[in-house]
Amino acid sequence: MAPEYLCELVSIRKSSRKLRSSSQILLQVPVSRLKSYGDCAFNVAAPTLWNKLPANIRNASSLGNFKSLLKTHLFKVAFTDK
């Protein structure tokens, strides 16, 4: 669904062992050397944000459903008192 040049920057996390998280769709977060700029790079920031999303949003059945669930989640995060 994403452009090819963005797909090349992220990869699905693969584990050599059978873990409970193996059934989840998580992305590999590369290690960045520069904390100020490296963590802001797309190939680090995108997988980090994706992995923080709740499983029901990551496993949405369609793009429309994903957008709806994501919008609801972001509103809850922004407008709930902590």
MMTF fields as JSON, N, C-alpha, C and O atoms, coordinates in Angstrom:
{
  "mmtfVersion": "1.0.0",
  "mmtfProducer": "UNKNOWN",
  "numBonds": 327,
  "numAtoms": 328,
  "numGroups": 82,
  "numChains": 1,
  "numModels": 1,
  "chainsPerModel": [1],
  "groupsPerChain": [82],
  "chainIdList": ["A"],
  "bondAtomList": [4, 2, 8, 6, 12, 10, 16, 14, 20, 18, 24, 22, 28, 26, 32, 30, 36, 34, 40, 38, 44, 42, 48, 46, 52, 50, 56, 54, 60, 58, 64, 62, 68, 66, 72, 70, 76, 74, 80, 78, 84, 82, 88, 86, 92, 90, 96, 94, 100, 98, 104, 102, 108, 106, 112, 110, 116, 114, 120, 118, 124, 122, 128, 126, 132, 130, 136, 134, 140, 138, 144, 142, 148, 146, 152, 150, 156, 154, 160, 158, 164, 162, 168, 166, 172, 170, 176, 174, 180, 178, 184, 182, 188, 186, 192, 190, 196, 194, 200, 198, 204, 202, 208, 206, 212, 210, 216, 214, 220, 218, 224, 222, 228, 226, 232, 230, 236, 234, 240, 238, 244, 242, 248, 246, 252, 250, 256, 254, 260, 258, 264, 262, 268, 266, 272, 270, 276, 274, 280, 278, 284, 282, 288, 286, 292, 290, 296, 294, 300, 298, 304, 302, 308, 306, 312, 310, 316, 314, 320, 318, 324, 322],
  "bondOrderList": [1, 1, 1, 1, 1, 1, 1, 1, 1, 1, 1, 1, 1, 1, 1, 1, 1, 1, 1, 1, 1, 1, 1, 1, 1, 1, 1, 1, 1, 1, 1, 1, 1, 1, 1, 1, 1, 1, 1, 1, 1, 1, 1, 1, 1, 1, 1, 1, 1, 1, 1, 1, 1, 1, 1, 1, 1, 1, 1, 1, 1, 1, 1, 1, 1, 1, 1, 1, 1, 1, 1, 1, 1, 1, 1, 1, 1, 1, 1, 1, 1],
  "groupList": [{"groupName": "MET", "atomNameList": ["N", "CA", "C", "O"], "elementList": ["N", "C", "C", "O"], "formalChargeList": [0, 0, 0, 0], "bondAtomList": [1, 0, 2, 1, 3, 2], "bondOrderList": [1, 1, 2], "singleLetterCode": "M", "chemCompType": "L-PEPTIDE LINKING"}, {"groupName": "ALA", "atomNameList": ["N", "CA", "C", "O"], "elementList": ["N", "C", "C", "O"], "formalChargeList": [0, 0, 0, 0], "bondAtomList": [1, 0, 2, 1, 3, 2], "bondOrderList": [1, 1, 2], "singleLetterCode": "A", "chemCompType": "L-PEPTIDE LINKING"}, {"groupName": "PRO", "atomNameList": ["N", "CA", "C", "O"], "elementList": ["N", "C", "C", "O"], "formalChargeList": [0, 0, 0, 0], "bondAtomList": [1, 0, 2, 1, 3, 2], "bondOrderList": [1, 1, 2], "singleLetterCode": "P", "chemCompType": "L-PEPTIDE LINKING"}, {"groupName": "GLU", "atomNameList": ["N", "CA", "C", "O"], "elementList": ["N", "C", "C", "O"], "formalChargeList": [0, 0, 0, 0], "bondAtomList": [1, 0, 2, 1, 3, 2], "bondOrderList": [1, 1, 2], "singleLetterCode": "E", "chemCompType": "L-PEPTIDE LINKING"}, {"groupName": "TYR", "atomNameList": ["N", "CA", "C", "O"], "elementList": ["N", "C", "C", "O"], "formalChargeList": [0, 0, 0, 0], "bondAtomList": [1, 0, 2, 1, 3, 2], "bondOrderList": [1, 1, 2], "singleLetterCode": "Y", "chemCompType": "L-PEPTIDE LINKING"}, {"groupName": "LEU", "atomNameList": ["N", "CA", "C", "O"], "elementList": ["N", "C", "C", "O"], "formalChargeList": [0, 0, 0, 0], "bondAtomList": [1, 0, 2, 1, 3, 2], "bondOrderList": [1, 1, 2], "singleLetterCode": "L", "chemCompType": "L-PEPTIDE LINKING"}, {"groupName": "CYS", "atomNameList": ["N", "CA", "C", "O"], "elementList": ["N", "C", "C", "O"], "formalChargeList": [0, 0, 0, 0], "bondAtomList": [1, 0, 2, 1, 3, 2], "bondOrderList": [1, 1, 2], "singleLetterCode": "C", "chemCompType": "L-PEPTIDE LINKING"}, {"groupName": "VAL", "atomNameList": ["N", "CA", "C", "O"], "elementList": ["N", "C", "C", "O"], "formalChargeList": [0, 0, 0, 0], "bondAtomList": [1, 0, 2, 1, 3, 2], "bondOrderList": [1, 1, 2], "singleLetterCode": "V", "chemCompType": "L-PEPTIDE LINKING"}, {"groupName": "SER", "atomNameList": ["N", "CA", "C", "O"], "elementList": ["N", "C", "C", "O"], "formalChargeList": [0, 0, 0, 0], "bondAtomList": [1, 0, 2, 1, 3, 2], "bondOrderList": [1, 1, 2], "singleLetterCode": "S", "chemCompType": "L-PEPTIDE LINKING"}, {"groupName": "ILE", "atomNameList": ["N", "CA", "C", "O"], "elementList": ["N", "C", "C", "O"], "formalChargeList": [0, 0, 0, 0], "bondAtomList": [1, 0, 2, 1, 3, 2], "bondOrderList": [1, 1, 2], "singleLetterCode": "I", "chemCompType": "L-PEPTIDE LINKING"}, {"groupName": "ARG", "atomNameList": ["N", "CA", "C", "O"], "elementList": ["N", "C", "C", "O"], "formalChargeList": [0, 0, 0, 0], "bondAtomList": [1, 0, 2, 1, 3, 2], "bondOrderList": [1, 1, 2], "singleLetterCode": "R", "chemCompType": "L-PEPTIDE LINKING"}, {"groupName": "LYS", "atomNameList": ["N", "CA", "C", "O"], "elementList": ["N", "C", "C", "O"], "formalChargeList": [0, 0, 0, 0], "bondAtomList": [1, 0, 2, 1, 3, 2], "bondOrderList": [1, 1, 2], "singleLetterCode": "K", "chemCompType": "L-PEPTIDE LINKING"}, {"groupName": "GLN", "atomNameList": ["N", "CA", "C", "O"], "elementList": ["N", "C", "C", "O"], "formalChargeList": [0, 0, 0, 0], "bondAtomList": [1, 0, 2, 1, 3, 2], "bondOrderList": [1, 1, 2], "singleLetterCode": "Q", "chemCompType": "L-PEPTIDE LINKING"}, {"groupName": "GLY", "atomNameList": ["N", "CA", "C", "O"], "elementList": ["N", "C", "C", "O"], "formalChargeList": [0, 0, 0, 0], "bondAtomList": [1, 0, 2, 1, 3, 2], "bondOrderList": [1, 1, 2], "singleLetterCode": "G", "chemCompType": "PEPTIDE LINKING"}, {"groupName": "ASP", "atomNameList": ["N", "CA", "C", "O"], "elementList": ["N", "C", "C", "O"], "formalChargeList": [0, 0, 0, 0], "bondAtomList": [1, 0, 2, 1, 3, 2], "bondOrderList": [1, 1, 2], "singleLetterCode": "D", "chemCompType": "L-PEPTIDE LINKING"}, {"groupName": "PHE", "atomNameList": ["N", "CA", "C", "O"], "elementList": ["N", "C", "C", "O"], "formalChargeList": [0, 0, 0, 0], "bondAtomList": [1, 0, 2, 1, 3, 2], "bondOrderList": [1, 1, 2], "singleLetterCode": "F", "chemCompType": "L-PEPTIDE LINKING"}, {"groupName": "ASN", "atomNameList": ["N", "CA", "C", "O"], "elementList": ["N", "C", "C", "O"], "formalChargeList": [0, 0, 0, 0], "bondAtomList": [1, 0, 2, 1, 3, 2], "bondOrderList": [1, 1, 2], "singleLetterCode": "N", "chemCompType": "L-PEPTIDE LINKING"}, {"groupName": "THR", "atomNameList": ["N", "CA", "C", "O"], "elementList": ["N", "C", "C", "O"], "formalChargeList": [0, 0, 0, 0], "bondAtomList": [1, 0, 2, 1, 3, 2], "bondOrderList": [1, 1, 2], "singleLetterCode": "T", "chemCompType": "L-PEPTIDE LINKING"}, {"groupName": "TRP", "atomNameList": ["N", "CA", "C", "O"], "elementList": ["N", "C", "C", "O"], "formalChargeList": [0, 0, 0, 0], "bondAtomList": [1, 0, 2, 1, 3, 2], "bondOrderList": [1, 1, 2], "singleLetterCode": "W", "chemCompType": "L-PEPTIDE LINKING"}, {"groupName": "HIS", "atomNameList": ["N", "CA", "C", "O"], "elementList": ["N", "C", "C", "O"], "formalChargeList": [0, 0, 0, 0], "bondAtomList": [1, 0, 2, 1, 3, 2], "bondOrderList": [1, 1, 2], "singleLetterCode": "H", "chemCompType": "L-PEPTIDE LINKING"}],
  "groupTypeList": [0, 1, 2, 3, 4, 5, 6, 3, 5, 7, 8, 9, 10, 11, 8, 8, 10, 11, 5, 10, 8, 8, 8, 12, 9, 5, 5, 12, 7, 2, 7, 8, 10, 5, 11, 8, 4, 13, 14, 6, 1, 15, 16, 7, 1, 1, 2, 17, 5, 18, 16, 11, 5, 2, 1, 16, 9, 10, 16, 1, 8, 8, 5, 13, 16, 15, 11, 8, 5, 5, 11, 17, 19, 5, 15, 11, 7, 1, 15, 17, 14, 11],
  "groupIdList": [1, 2, 3, 4, 5, 6, 7, 8, 9, 10, 11, 12, 13, 14, 15, 16, 17, 18, 19, 20, 21, 22, 23, 24, 25, 26, 27, 28, 29, 30, 31, 32, 33, 34, 35, 36, 37, 38, 39, 40, 41, 42, 43, 44, 45, 46, 47, 48, 49, 50, 51, 52, 53, 54, 55, 56, 57, 58, 59, 60, 61, 62, 63, 64, 65, 66, 67, 68, 69, 70, 71, 72, 73, 74, 75, 76, 77, 78, 79, 80, 81, 82],
  "secStructList": [7, 7, 7, 2, 2, 2, 2, 6, 6, 7, 7, 5, 7, 7, 7, 1, 1, 7, 7, 4, 4, 4, 4, 1, 7, 7, 5, 7, 7, 7, 7, 7, 1, 7, 6, 6, 6, 4, 4, 4, 1, 2, 2, 2, 2, 2, 2, 2, 2, 2, 2, 2, 1, 7, 2, 2, 2, 2, 6, 7, 1, 1, 2, 2, 2, 2, 2, 2, 2, 2, 2, 2, 2, 2, 2, 2, 2, 2, 2, 1, 7, 7],
  "xCoordList": [0.8, 0.0, 0.845, 0.424, 2.03, 2.917, 3.817, 4.011, 4.363, 5.304, 6.529, 6.911, 7.125, 8.253, 9.419, 10.048, 9.711, 10.856, 10.648, 11.631, 9.412, 9.146, 9.177, 9.64, 8.688, 8.696, 10.122, 10.363, 11.057, 12.45, 13.083, 14.093, 12.511, 13.087, 12.646, 13.244, 11.609, 11.123, 11.105, 10.98, 11.233, 11.153, 10.451, 10.493, 9.812, 9.089, 10.091, 11.063, 9.84, 10.735, 10.614, 9.514, 11.743, 11.787, 12.61, 13.665, 12.136, 12.842, 13.302, 12.609, 14.469, 14.975, 14.31, 14.4, 13.641, 12.953, 11.451, 10.993, 10.691, 9.231, 8.835, 8.989, 8.324, 7.917, 6.431, 5.817, 5.849, 4.431, 4.191, 3.126, 5.172, 5.017, 5.183, 5.014, 5.512, 5.705, 4.422, 4.474, 3.279, 2.006, 1.6, 0.688, 2.273, 1.964, 2.749, 3.814, 2.217, 2.904, 3.695, 3.172, 4.958, 5.819, 6.938, 7.349, 7.425, 8.499, 9.835, 9.896, 10.888, 12.244, 12.656, 12.562, 13.111, 13.565, 15.091, 15.728, 15.688, 17.146, 17.747, 17.109, 18.967, 19.671, 20.251, 20.915, 19.99, 20.541, 21.706, 21.678, 22.721, 23.904, 23.705, 24.266, 22.922, 22.707, 21.348, 20.32, 21.326, 20.059, 19.245, 18.016, 19.9, 19.156, 18.518, 17.371, 19.243, 18.708, 18.371, 17.428, 19.126, 18.921, 17.568, 16.95, 17.089, 15.791, 14.629, 13.503, 14.889, 13.849, 13.756, 12.817, 14.709, 14.706, 13.502, 13.067, 12.971, 11.775, 11.979, 11.096, 13.143, 13.35, 13.459, 13.414, 13.602, 13.586, 12.235, 11.645, 11.752, 10.522, 9.276, 8.416, 9.175, 7.981, 7.787, 6.69, 8.812, 8.615, 8.343, 7.575, 8.966, 8.745, 7.282, 6.659, 6.742, 5.341, 4.39, 3.399, 4.685, 3.845, 3.782, 2.706, 4.934, 4.988, 4.27, 3.856, 4.117, 3.417, 1.904, 1.185, 1.407, -0.044, -0.63, 0.026, -1.855, -2.52, -2.702, -2.822, -2.721, -2.809, -4.074, -4.032, -5.193, -6.425, -6.33, -6.991, -5.53, -5.346, -4.397, -4.665, -3.291, -2.322, -2.95, -2.56, -3.915, -4.535, -5.866, -6.693, -6.09, -7.356, -7.583, -6.643, -8.847, -9.192, -9.14, -9.001, -9.25, -9.218, -8.59, -8.413, -8.26, -7.66, -8.632, -8.233, -9.892, -10.898, -11.067, -11.179, -11.086, -11.197, -9.954, -10.068, -8.773, -7.52, -7.559, -7.208, -7.979, -8.044, -8.996, -8.692, -10.139, -11.128, -10.594, -10.709, -10.013, -9.467, -8.3, -8.169, -7.456, -6.314, -6.776, -6.242, -7.749, -8.268, -8.856, -8.599, -9.64, -10.219, -9.13, -9.206, -8.122, -7.012, -6.267, -5.963, -5.973, -5.232, -6.027, -5.455, -7.333, -8.178, -8.181, -8.1, -8.274, -8.253, -6.932, -6.918, -5.83, -4.504, -4.387, -3.843, -4.88, -4.724, -5.628, -5.242, -6.815, -7.794, -8.14, -9.1, -7.395, -7.631, -6.622, -5.456, -7.086, -6.21, -5.311, -5.734, -4.086, -3.137, -2.752, -1.955],
  "yCoordList": [-1.191, 0.0, 1.259, 2.297, 1.168, 2.326, 2.359, 1.337, 3.525, 3.606, 2.715, 2.476, 2.239, 1.315, 1.872, 1.143, 3.169, 3.749, 3.778, 3.767, 3.815, 3.736, 2.289, 2.015, 1.377, -0.042, -0.562, -1.459, -0.003, -0.434, -0.001, -0.573, 0.99, 1.517, 0.781, 0.966, -0.049, -0.781, -2.277, -2.693, -3.077, -4.525, -5.132, -4.584, -6.263, -6.958, -7.648, -8.246, -7.555, -8.159, -9.673, -10.223, -10.33, -11.792, -12.247, -11.68, -13.257, -13.781, -15.202, -15.963, -15.548, -16.901, -17.895, -19.107, -17.373, -18.216, -18.007, -16.982, -18.962, -18.863, -18.06, -18.523, -16.854, -15.964, -15.673, -15.864, -15.204, -14.827, -13.681, -13.592, -12.807, -11.659, -12.032, -11.181, -13.288, -13.72, -13.621, -13.452, -13.725, -13.663, -12.225, -12.008, -11.25, -9.852, -9.364, -9.894, -8.357, -7.752, -6.553, -5.443, -6.797, -5.74, -5.469, -6.358, -4.237, -3.855, -3.789, -3.471, -4.092, -4.026, -2.564, -1.798, -2.172, -0.802, -0.809, -1.395, -0.161, -0.146, 0.734, 1.672, 0.421, 1.213, 2.441, 2.335, 3.609, 4.838, 5.314, 5.21, 5.833, 6.308, 7.715, 8.055, 8.529, 9.909, 10.043, 9.888, 10.324, 10.428, 11.641, 11.571, 12.753, 13.96, 13.878, 14.289, 13.357, 13.286, 11.857, 11.642, 10.903, 9.523, 8.975, 8.251, 9.309, 8.811, 9.482, 8.987, 10.592, 11.292, 10.8, 11.156, 9.992, 9.477, 8.556, 7.888, 8.524, 7.731, 6.269, 5.639, 5.71, 4.273, 3.884, 2.696, 4.856, 4.594, 4.999, 4.242, 6.181, 6.71, 5.911, 5.638, 5.543, 4.838, 3.479, 3.211, 2.61, 1.342, 1.522, 0.759, 2.522, 2.773, 3.134, 2.598, 4.032, 4.427, 3.275, 3.073, 2.523, 1.388, 0.359, -0.146, 0.048, -0.958, -0.513, -1.353, 0.8, 1.32, 1.29, 1.419, 1.122, 1.082, -0.182, -1.224, -0.1, -1.306, -2.337, -1.981, -3.605, -4.698, -4.619, -4.95, -4.186, -4.141, -3.115, -3.273, -2.09, -1.109, -1.667, -1.553, -2.27, -2.844, -3.955, -4.158, -4.673, -5.805, -5.446, -6.329, -4.176, -3.744, -4.471, -4.765, -4.75, -5.548, -4.767, -5.361, -3.447, -2.646, -1.289, -0.914, -0.568, 0.748, 1.709, 2.48, 1.666, 2.528, 2.244, 3.166, 0.967, 0.569, 1.018, 1.494, 0.87, 1.306, 2.804, 3.236, 3.591, 5.043, 5.425, 6.303, 4.772, 5.061, 4.715, 5.514, 3.531, 3.108, 4.0, 4.337, 4.378, 5.234, 6.61, 7.15, 7.178, 8.492, 8.462, 9.363, 7.438, 7.296, 7.167, 7.797, 6.358, 6.166, 7.477, 7.808, 8.219, 9.472, 10.522, 11.285, 10.569, 11.479, 11.105, 11.979, 9.805, 9.365, 9.732, 10.182, 9.542, 9.868, 11.37, 11.801, 12.165, 13.614, 14.249, 15.23, 13.7, 14.388, 13.691, 14.088, 12.672, 12.072, 12.632, 12.847, 12.862, 13.382, 12.259, 11.113, 12.62, 11.616, 11.865, 11.116],
  "zCoordList": [0.0, 0.0, 0.0, -0.509, 0.567, 0.643, -0.586, -1.243, -0.897, -2.012, -1.763, -0.617, -2.83, -2.756, -1.948, -1.181, -2.117, -1.418, 0.092, 0.832, 0.578, 2.011, 2.504, 3.611, 1.69, 2.067, 2.243, 3.05, 1.493, 1.601, 2.929, 3.339, 3.6, 4.83, 6.092, 7.152, 5.994, 7.168, 6.87, 5.719, 7.927, 7.767, 8.971, 10.072, 8.749, 9.803, 10.716, 10.254, 12.031, 13.016, 12.947, 12.979, 12.853, 12.84, 14.029, 14.315, 14.715, 15.874, 15.578, 14.903, 16.086, 15.88, 16.831, 16.634, 17.865, 18.841, 18.752, 18.247, 19.235, 19.265, 20.496, 21.626, 20.268, 21.352, 21.256, 20.206, 22.37, 22.333, 21.368, 20.757, 21.229, 20.342, 18.872, 18.0, 18.584, 17.196, 16.375, 15.157, 17.035, 16.314, 15.975, 15.178, 16.577, 16.31, 15.101, 14.785, 14.43, 13.297, 13.82, 13.92, 14.151, 14.665, 13.673, 12.927, 13.67, 12.757, 13.487, 14.674, 12.765, 13.312, 13.451, 12.491, 14.642, 14.891, 14.849, 15.724, 13.838, 13.763, 14.855, 15.333, 15.238, 16.242, 15.554, 14.523, 16.139, 15.564, 16.413, 17.639, 15.758, 16.473, 17.022, 18.064, 16.344, 16.763, 17.429, 16.77, 18.707, 19.432, 19.002, 18.97, 18.669, 18.32, 16.937, 16.763, 15.956, 14.603, 14.169, 13.408, 14.645, 14.227, 14.609, 13.828, 15.811, 16.251, 15.525, 15.573, 14.86, 14.103, 12.664, 11.952, 12.229, 10.868, 10.673, 11.611, 9.46, 9.176, 9.511, 10.095, 9.148, 9.35, 10.825, 11.145, 11.729, 13.175, 13.776, 14.547, 13.425, 14.014, 13.603, 14.441, 12.342, 11.864, 12.554, 13.046, 12.61, 13.315, 14.812, 15.398, 15.426, 16.846, 17.103, 18.02, 16.302, 16.47, 16.144, 16.845, 15.09, 14.696, 15.824, 16.146, 16.423, 17.473, 18.745, 19.544, 18.944, 20.123, 19.967, 20.958, 18.749, 18.534, 19.153, 19.17, 19.659, 20.174, 19.051, 17.879, 19.427, 18.449, 17.593, 16.408, 18.17, 17.374, 16.234, 15.208, 16.403, 15.328, 14.271, 13.075, 14.706, 13.751, 12.915, 11.765, 13.478, 12.78, 12.137, 11.905, 11.846, 11.24, 9.919, 9.18, 9.644, 8.468, 7.154, 6.085, 7.229, 6.006, 6.301, 7.461, 5.257, 5.419, 6.101, 6.974, 5.71, 6.319, 7.802, 8.61, 8.155, 9.548, 10.324, 11.454, 9.724, 10.354, 10.638, 11.736, 9.664, 9.849, 10.97, 11.779, 11.019, 12.045, 13.437, 14.367, 13.574, 14.863, 15.29, 16.466, 14.329, 14.639, 15.096, 16.066, 14.419, 14.792, 16.199, 16.998, 16.505, 17.834, 18.886, 19.941, 18.609, 19.547, 19.794, 20.94, 18.741, 18.886, 19.65, 20.428, 19.439, 20.209, 21.687, 22.551, 21.98, 23.372, 24.043, 25.188, 23.332, 23.884, 24.104, 25.122, 23.182, 23.26, 24.321, 24.957, 24.509, 25.343, 26.653, 27.313, 27.05, 28.362, 29.351, 29.02, 30.559, 31.607, 32.117, 32.269, 32.371, 32.837, 34.249, 34.814]
}
